[in-house]
mmCIF file of C-alpha atoms in Angstrom:
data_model
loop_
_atom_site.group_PDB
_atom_site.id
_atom_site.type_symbol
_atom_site.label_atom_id
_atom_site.label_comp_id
_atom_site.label_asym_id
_atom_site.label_seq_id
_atom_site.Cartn_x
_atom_site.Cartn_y
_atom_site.Cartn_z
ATOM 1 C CA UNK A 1 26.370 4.562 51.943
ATOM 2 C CA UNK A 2 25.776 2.227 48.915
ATOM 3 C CA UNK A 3 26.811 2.655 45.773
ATOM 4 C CA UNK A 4 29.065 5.689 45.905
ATOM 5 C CA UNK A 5 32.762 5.376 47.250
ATOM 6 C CA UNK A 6 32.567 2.111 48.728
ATOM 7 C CA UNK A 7 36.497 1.235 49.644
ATOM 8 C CA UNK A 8 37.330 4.731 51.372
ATOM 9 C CA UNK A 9 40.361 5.219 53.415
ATOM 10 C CA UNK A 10 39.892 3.498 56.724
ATOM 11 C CA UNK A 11 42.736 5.792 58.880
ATOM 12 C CA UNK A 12 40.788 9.087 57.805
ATOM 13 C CA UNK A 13 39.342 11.413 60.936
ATOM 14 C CA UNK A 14 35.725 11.126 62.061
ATOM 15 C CA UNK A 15 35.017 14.528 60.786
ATOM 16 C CA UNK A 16 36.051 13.696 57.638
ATOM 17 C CA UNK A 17 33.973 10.300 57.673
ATOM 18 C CA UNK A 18 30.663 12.553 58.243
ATOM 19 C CA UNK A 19 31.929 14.792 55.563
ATOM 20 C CA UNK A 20 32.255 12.481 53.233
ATOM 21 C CA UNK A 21 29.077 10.821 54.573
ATOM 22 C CA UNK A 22 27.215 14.267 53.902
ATOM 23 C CA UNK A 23 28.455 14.367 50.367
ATOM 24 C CA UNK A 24 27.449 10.921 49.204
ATOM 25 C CA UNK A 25 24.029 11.619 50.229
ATOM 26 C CA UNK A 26 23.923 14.442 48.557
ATOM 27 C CA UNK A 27 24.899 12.900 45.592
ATOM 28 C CA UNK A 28 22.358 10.299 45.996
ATOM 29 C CA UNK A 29 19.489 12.987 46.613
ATOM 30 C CA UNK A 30 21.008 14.318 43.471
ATOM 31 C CA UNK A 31 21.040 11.227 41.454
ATOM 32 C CA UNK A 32 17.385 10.050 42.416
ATOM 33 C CA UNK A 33 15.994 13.520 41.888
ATOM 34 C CA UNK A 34 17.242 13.305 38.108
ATOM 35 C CA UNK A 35 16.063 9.964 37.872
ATOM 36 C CA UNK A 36 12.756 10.659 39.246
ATOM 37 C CA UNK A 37 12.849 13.767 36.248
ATOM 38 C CA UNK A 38 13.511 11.648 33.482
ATOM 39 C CA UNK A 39 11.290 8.917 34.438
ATOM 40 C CA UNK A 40 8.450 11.248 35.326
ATOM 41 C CA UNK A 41 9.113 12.904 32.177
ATOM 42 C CA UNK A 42 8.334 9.296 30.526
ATOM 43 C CA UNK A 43 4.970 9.518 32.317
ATOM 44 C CA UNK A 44 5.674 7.554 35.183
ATOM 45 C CA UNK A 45 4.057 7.611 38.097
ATOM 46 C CA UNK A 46 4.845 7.405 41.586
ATOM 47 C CA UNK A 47 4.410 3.780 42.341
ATOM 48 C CA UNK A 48 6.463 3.126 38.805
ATOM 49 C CA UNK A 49 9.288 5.173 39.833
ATOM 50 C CA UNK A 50 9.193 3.243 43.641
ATOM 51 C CA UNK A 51 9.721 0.343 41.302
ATOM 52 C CA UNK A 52 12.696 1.411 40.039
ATOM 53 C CA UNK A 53 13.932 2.714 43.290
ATOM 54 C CA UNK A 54 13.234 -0.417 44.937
ATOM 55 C CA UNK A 55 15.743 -2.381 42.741
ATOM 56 C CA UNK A 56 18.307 0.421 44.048
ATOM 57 C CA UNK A 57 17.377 0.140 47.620
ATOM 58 C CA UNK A 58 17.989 -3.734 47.156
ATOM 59 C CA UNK A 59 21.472 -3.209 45.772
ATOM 60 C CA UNK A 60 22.938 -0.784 48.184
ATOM 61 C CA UNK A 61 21.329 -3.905 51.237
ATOM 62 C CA UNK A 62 23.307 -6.250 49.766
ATOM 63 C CA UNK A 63 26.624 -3.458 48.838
ATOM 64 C CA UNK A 64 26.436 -2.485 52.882
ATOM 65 C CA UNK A 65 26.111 -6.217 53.682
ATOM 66 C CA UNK A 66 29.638 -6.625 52.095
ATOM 67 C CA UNK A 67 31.045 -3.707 53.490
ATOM 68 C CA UNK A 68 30.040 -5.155 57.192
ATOM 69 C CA UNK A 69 31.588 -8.168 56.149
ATOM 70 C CA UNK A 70 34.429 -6.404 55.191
ATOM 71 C CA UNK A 71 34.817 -4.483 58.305
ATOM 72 C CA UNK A 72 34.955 -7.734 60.425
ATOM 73 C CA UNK A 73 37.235 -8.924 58.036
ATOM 74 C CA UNK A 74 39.750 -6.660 58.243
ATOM 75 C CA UNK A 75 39.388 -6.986 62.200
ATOM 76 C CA UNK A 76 40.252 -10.573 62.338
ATOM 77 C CA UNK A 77 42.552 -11.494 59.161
ATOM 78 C CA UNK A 78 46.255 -10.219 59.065
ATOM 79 C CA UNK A 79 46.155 -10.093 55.350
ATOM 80 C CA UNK A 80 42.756 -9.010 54.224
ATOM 81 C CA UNK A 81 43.886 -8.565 50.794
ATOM 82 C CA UNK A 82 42.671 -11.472 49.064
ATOM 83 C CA UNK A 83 38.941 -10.726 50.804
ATOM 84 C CA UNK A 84 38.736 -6.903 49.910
ATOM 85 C CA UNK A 85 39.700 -7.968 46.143
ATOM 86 C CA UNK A 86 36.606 -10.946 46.085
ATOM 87 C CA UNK A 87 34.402 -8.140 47.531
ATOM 88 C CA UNK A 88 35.527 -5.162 45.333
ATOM 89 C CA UNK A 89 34.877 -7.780 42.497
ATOM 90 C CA UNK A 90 30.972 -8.660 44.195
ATOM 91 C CA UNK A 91 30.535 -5.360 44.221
ATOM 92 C CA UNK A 92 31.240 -4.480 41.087
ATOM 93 C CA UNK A 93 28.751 -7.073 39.870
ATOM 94 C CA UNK A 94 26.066 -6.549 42.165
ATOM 95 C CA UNK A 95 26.304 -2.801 40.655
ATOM 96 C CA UNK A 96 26.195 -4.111 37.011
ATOM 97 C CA UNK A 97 23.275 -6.223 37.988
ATOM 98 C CA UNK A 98 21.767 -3.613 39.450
ATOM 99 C CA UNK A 99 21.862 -1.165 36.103
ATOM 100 C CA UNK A 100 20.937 -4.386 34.270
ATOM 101 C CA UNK A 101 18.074 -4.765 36.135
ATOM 102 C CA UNK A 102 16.790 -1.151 36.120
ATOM 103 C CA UNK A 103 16.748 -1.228 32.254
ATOM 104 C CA UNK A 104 14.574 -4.067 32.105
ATOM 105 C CA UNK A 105 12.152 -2.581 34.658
ATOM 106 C CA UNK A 106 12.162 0.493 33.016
ATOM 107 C CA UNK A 107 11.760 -1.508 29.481
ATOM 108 C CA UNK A 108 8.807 -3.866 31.419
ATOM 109 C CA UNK A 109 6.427 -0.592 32.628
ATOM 110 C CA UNK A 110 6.969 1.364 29.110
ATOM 111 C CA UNK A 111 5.640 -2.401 28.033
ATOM 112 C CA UNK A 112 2.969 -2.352 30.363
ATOM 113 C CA UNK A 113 1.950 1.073 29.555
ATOM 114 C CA UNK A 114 1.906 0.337 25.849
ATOM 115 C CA UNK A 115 -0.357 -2.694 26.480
ATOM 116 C CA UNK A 116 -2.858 -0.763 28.736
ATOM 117 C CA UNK A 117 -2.855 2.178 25.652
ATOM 118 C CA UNK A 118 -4.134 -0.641 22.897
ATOM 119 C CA UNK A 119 -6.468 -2.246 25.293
ATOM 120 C CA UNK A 120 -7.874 1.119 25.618
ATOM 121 C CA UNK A 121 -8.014 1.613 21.982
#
């Protein structure tokens, strides 16, 4: 799951569900394939790129962490509205957090890399 379509409708079929399922990892696969481009492009390297990934990976924990709070929300509160709007709203900044935090790693390593070129030098 994670970061893509995170409130979806909760009455839909189970077919659907995998469907939809199938296309947000596709998307995913998409979106970290063009990040891995650009980044390699940068001359990154594999463990610098896992860097930035990881700082994804972290995100989406904590994003499906809500959404199983969610779930057991809805089960036990007759008006879950007030809860889905606090989460939407955690959400929201956990994913601006998350961007935040991948331009500053990305800023850090072109730092680093500069550094290790004029020790070199």
């Amino acid at each position: 799951m994670g970061l893509f379509n995170f409130f979806g409708k909760s009455n839909s079929s189970q077919p659907k569900k995998v469907q939809a399922q199938q296309n947000r990892d596709e998307m995913k696969e998409r979106l970290l394939e063009t990040l891995t481009k650009n980044l390699s492009a940068h001359n990154f390297t594999k463990m610098e790129i896992k860097e930035v990934f990881d700082i994804i990976e972290l995100a989406e924990a904590d994003i499906q962490n809500l959404k199983d709070s969610l779930v057991q929300i809805k089960k036990t509160s007759a008006n879950p509205t007030a809860a889905v709007l606090k989460i939407k709203k955690e959400v929201e900044f956990i994913q601006q957090q998350m961007a935040a935090d991948i331009k500053t790693k990305i800023r850090q390593i072109k730092l680093r890399k500069q550094q290790f070129k004029k020790e070199r030098i």
